[in-house]
Amino acid sequence: MAKVSKRFWFQLHGWFSLPVWVLFCFICITGTLSVVSHELTWLTNPAARASNPNNLPAKPIDELIAAVEQQHPTADITSVLVYEPYLVNAIIFTDHNKPQAIAYVNQYTGQIQAVNQGITFIGFMRALHGWLLFPWQSGYSVGYYLVSAMAIVMFGALVTGLIIYKNFWRAFTQPKLRFNQGKKTLLKDLHSLAGVWSMWFLLIMSLTGFWYLTQAIMWHNEIDIEEHPPLVSIADLPTSKTVPAISLSQALQLTKQQFTDFEPHYIMFPEHSRGMYSISGSNNTIFYDDYAFSTTINPWTGELAQTKSPGSMNALQTISHIADPLHYGTIGGIWTKLVWFIFGVILSGMSITGFMMWRSKLAKTTKAQLLTTDYIQEAQ
């Protein structure tokens, strides 16, 4: 069996990393910012801060909704998003002069601090990183495919990089940075050292990226990962009542009875007379996202039509609910987010230093070829 040369692995590593370096670097940078998008929102947007100087307990969600309905009497509340305790609750509604609006309601004071009719910074960064703002059509987005396909590039660069870097484990105990041997040597040391220390991060990003690519293919082919919420039976529809028999607070109470220590994070109201309450949240389980526990509740009868928790998930559903916390570093709150942010910066820097090394090598090769051509021409 022929032995593969180191030069081959080096060239393969370059092809995995360099032809798409601009796109790859952009995705790394936007992903790094997405990790701390909630914290950046808190820093830059005072209206999004849930100030609580008097240490008040959070008000029930139905009281926050009532505050929005009082200010916008004709509003149709569609959903509620609950973020970290230091960010306001987002109550999404439509009105006759607002096709879609988000009320920023302080959950401690009940005050509406702003009404946003555009895309939020959090939503913008996730969309920019997730699918490059490419439109969705027929269940797929070209941008989503492009971003998730970077998992192949990243995994290939990781494997070939480790093959090239002999005895890479020494970088943990004997890190080497040579500042006095020129720019080329320093770039190489920085790139190699960052790559070795980021192996675990590269592997996580690759594996979650592979899942997102698989998920995109499934969506495109109309293969469902989650079950669709059932519809209210026609027999359950009231003949005269126009107000649901079960209020939101009662639906939340039913959900909390179903799951201990349940914390709601997303609530969707019935979209029509046969629609149901959809309530999703968490209960302090590590690795699962904020939507791993959910109930679907019949608004007319109070029946628990559907429930979901990690214990009842199949393999694909489990992967779906642990991919985001691993990809965005939310598994341990702000501290793991900071770790993911730091390594996101390192990964972005690696793509830049890799390109600088490639450009330097290309310039050197081109110069040597030009000198050789000139020598041959003079000899003739």
mmCIF file with all atom_site columns, C-alpha atoms in Angstrom, residues 15-32 127-134 141-154 344 347-348 350-352 355:
data_model
loop_
_atom_site.group_PDB
_atom_site.id
_atom_site.type_symbol
_atom_site.label_atom_id
_atom_site.label_alt_id
_atom_site.label_comp_id
_atom_site.label_asym_id
_atom_site.label_entity_id
_atom_site.label_seq_id
_atom_site.pdbx_PDB_ins_code
_atom_site.Cartn_x
_atom_site.Cartn_y
_atom_site.Cartn_z
_atom_site.occupancy
_atom_site.B_iso_or_equiv
_atom_site.pdbx_formal_charge
_atom_site.auth_seq_id
_atom_site.auth_comp_id
_atom_site.auth_asym_id
_atom_site.auth_atom_id
_atom_site.pdbx_PDB_model_num
ATOM 1  C CA . TRP A 1 15  ? -8.246  22.687 0.330  1.00 0.00 ? 15  TRP A CA 1
ATOM 2  C CA . PHE A 1 16  ? -10.498 21.978 3.289  1.00 0.00 ? 16  PHE A CA 1
ATOM 3  C CA . SER A 1 17  ? -9.718  25.329 4.845  1.00 0.00 ? 17  SER A CA 1
ATOM 4  C CA . LEU A 1 18  ? -8.815  27.893 2.215  1.00 0.00 ? 18  LEU A CA 1
ATOM 5  C CA . PRO A 1 19  ? -11.154 27.968 -0.791 1.00 0.00 ? 19  PRO A CA 1
ATOM 6  C CA . VAL A 1 20  ? -14.097 28.941 1.407  1.00 0.00 ? 20  VAL A CA 1
ATOM 7  C CA . TRP A 1 21  ? -12.140 30.869 4.028  1.00 0.00 ? 21  TRP A CA 1
ATOM 8  C CA . VAL A 1 22  ? -14.159 34.095 3.613  1.00 0.00 ? 22  VAL A CA 1
ATOM 9  C CA . LEU A 1 23  ? -17.498 32.319 4.106  1.00 0.00 ? 23  LEU A CA 1
ATOM 10 C CA . PHE A 1 24  ? -16.093 30.133 6.870  1.00 0.00 ? 24  PHE A CA 1
ATOM 11 C CA . CYS A 1 25  ? -14.610 33.120 8.704  1.00 0.00 ? 25  CYS A CA 1
ATOM 12 C CA . PHE A 1 26  ? -17.882 35.053 8.355  1.00 0.00 ? 26  PHE A CA 1
ATOM 13 C CA . ILE A 1 27  ? -19.867 32.138 9.773  1.00 0.00 ? 27  ILE A CA 1
ATOM 14 C CA . CYS A 1 28  ? -17.407 31.816 12.672 1.00 0.00 ? 28  CYS A CA 1
ATOM 15 C CA . ILE A 1 29  ? -17.644 35.519 13.514 1.00 0.00 ? 29  ILE A CA 1
ATOM 16 C CA . THR A 1 30  ? -21.452 35.665 13.309 1.00 0.00 ? 30  THR A CA 1
ATOM 17 C CA . GLY A 1 31  ? -21.723 32.464 15.339 1.00 0.00 ? 31  GLY A CA 1
ATOM 18 C CA . THR A 1 32  ? -19.408 33.899 17.999 1.00 0.00 ? 32  THR A CA 1
ATOM 19 C CA . ALA A 1 127 ? -30.692 34.271 11.046 1.00 0.00 ? 127 ALA A CA 1
ATOM 20 C CA . LEU A 1 128 ? -27.443 35.724 9.688  1.00 0.00 ? 128 LEU A CA 1
ATOM 21 C CA . HIS A 1 129 ? -25.389 32.930 11.211 1.00 0.00 ? 129 HIS A CA 1
ATOM 22 C CA . GLY A 1 130 ? -27.903 30.153 10.614 1.00 0.00 ? 130 GLY A CA 1
ATOM 23 C CA . TRP A 1 131 ? -28.865 30.735 6.981  1.00 0.00 ? 131 TRP A CA 1
ATOM 24 C CA . LEU A 1 132 ? -27.089 33.948 5.861  1.00 0.00 ? 132 LEU A CA 1
ATOM 25 C CA . LEU A 1 133 ? -30.520 35.644 5.510  1.00 0.00 ? 133 LEU A CA 1
ATOM 26 C CA . PHE A 1 134 ? -31.262 33.547 2.425  1.00 0.00 ? 134 PHE A CA 1
ATOM 27 C CA . SER A 1 141 ? -32.967 27.596 2.429  1.00 0.00 ? 141 SER A CA 1
ATOM 28 C CA . VAL A 1 142 ? -29.830 27.599 0.289  1.00 0.00 ? 142 VAL A CA 1
ATOM 29 C CA . GLY A 1 143 ? -28.108 29.583 3.027  1.00 0.00 ? 143 GLY A CA 1
ATOM 30 C CA . TYR A 1 144 ? -28.916 26.930 5.637  1.00 0.00 ? 144 TYR A CA 1
ATOM 31 C CA . TYR A 1 145 ? -27.334 24.299 3.415  1.00 0.00 ? 145 TYR A CA 1
ATOM 32 C CA . LEU A 1 146 ? -24.230 26.466 2.898  1.00 0.00 ? 146 LEU A CA 1
ATOM 33 C CA . VAL A 1 147 ? -23.746 27.069 6.608  1.00 0.00 ? 147 VAL A CA 1
ATOM 34 C CA . SER A 1 148 ? -24.372 23.491 7.740  1.00 0.00 ? 148 SER A CA 1
ATOM 35 C CA . ALA A 1 149 ? -22.112 22.143 4.959  1.00 0.00 ? 149 ALA A CA 1
ATOM 36 C CA . MET A 1 150 ? -19.233 23.977 6.665  1.00 0.00 ? 150 MET A CA 1
ATOM 37 C CA . ALA A 1 151 ? -19.272 21.042 9.112  1.00 0.00 ? 151 ALA A CA 1
ATOM 38 C CA . ILE A 1 152 ? -17.601 18.946 6.402  1.00 0.00 ? 152 ILE A CA 1
ATOM 39 C CA . VAL A 1 153 ? -14.971 21.618 5.864  1.00 0.00 ? 153 VAL A CA 1
ATOM 40 C CA . MET A 1 154 ? -14.348 21.986 9.594  1.00 0.00 ? 154 MET A CA 1
ATOM 41 C CA . GLY A 1 344 ? -15.252 31.180 18.709 1.00 0.00 ? 344 GLY A CA 1
ATOM 42 C CA . LEU A 1 347 ? -11.580 29.697 15.572 1.00 0.00 ? 347 LEU A CA 1
ATOM 43 C CA . SER A 1 348 ? -12.207 32.916 13.641 1.00 0.00 ? 348 SER A CA 1
ATOM 44 C CA . MET A 1 350 ? -7.446  30.429 12.907 1.00 0.00 ? 350 MET A CA 1
ATOM 45 C CA . SER A 1 351 ? -9.261  30.947 9.613  1.00 0.00 ? 351 SER A CA 1
ATOM 46 C CA . ILE A 1 352 ? -7.521  34.306 9.217  1.00 0.00 ? 352 ILE A CA 1
ATOM 47 C CA . PHE A 1 355 ? -5.321  32.344 4.940  1.00 0.00 ? 355 PHE A CA 1
#
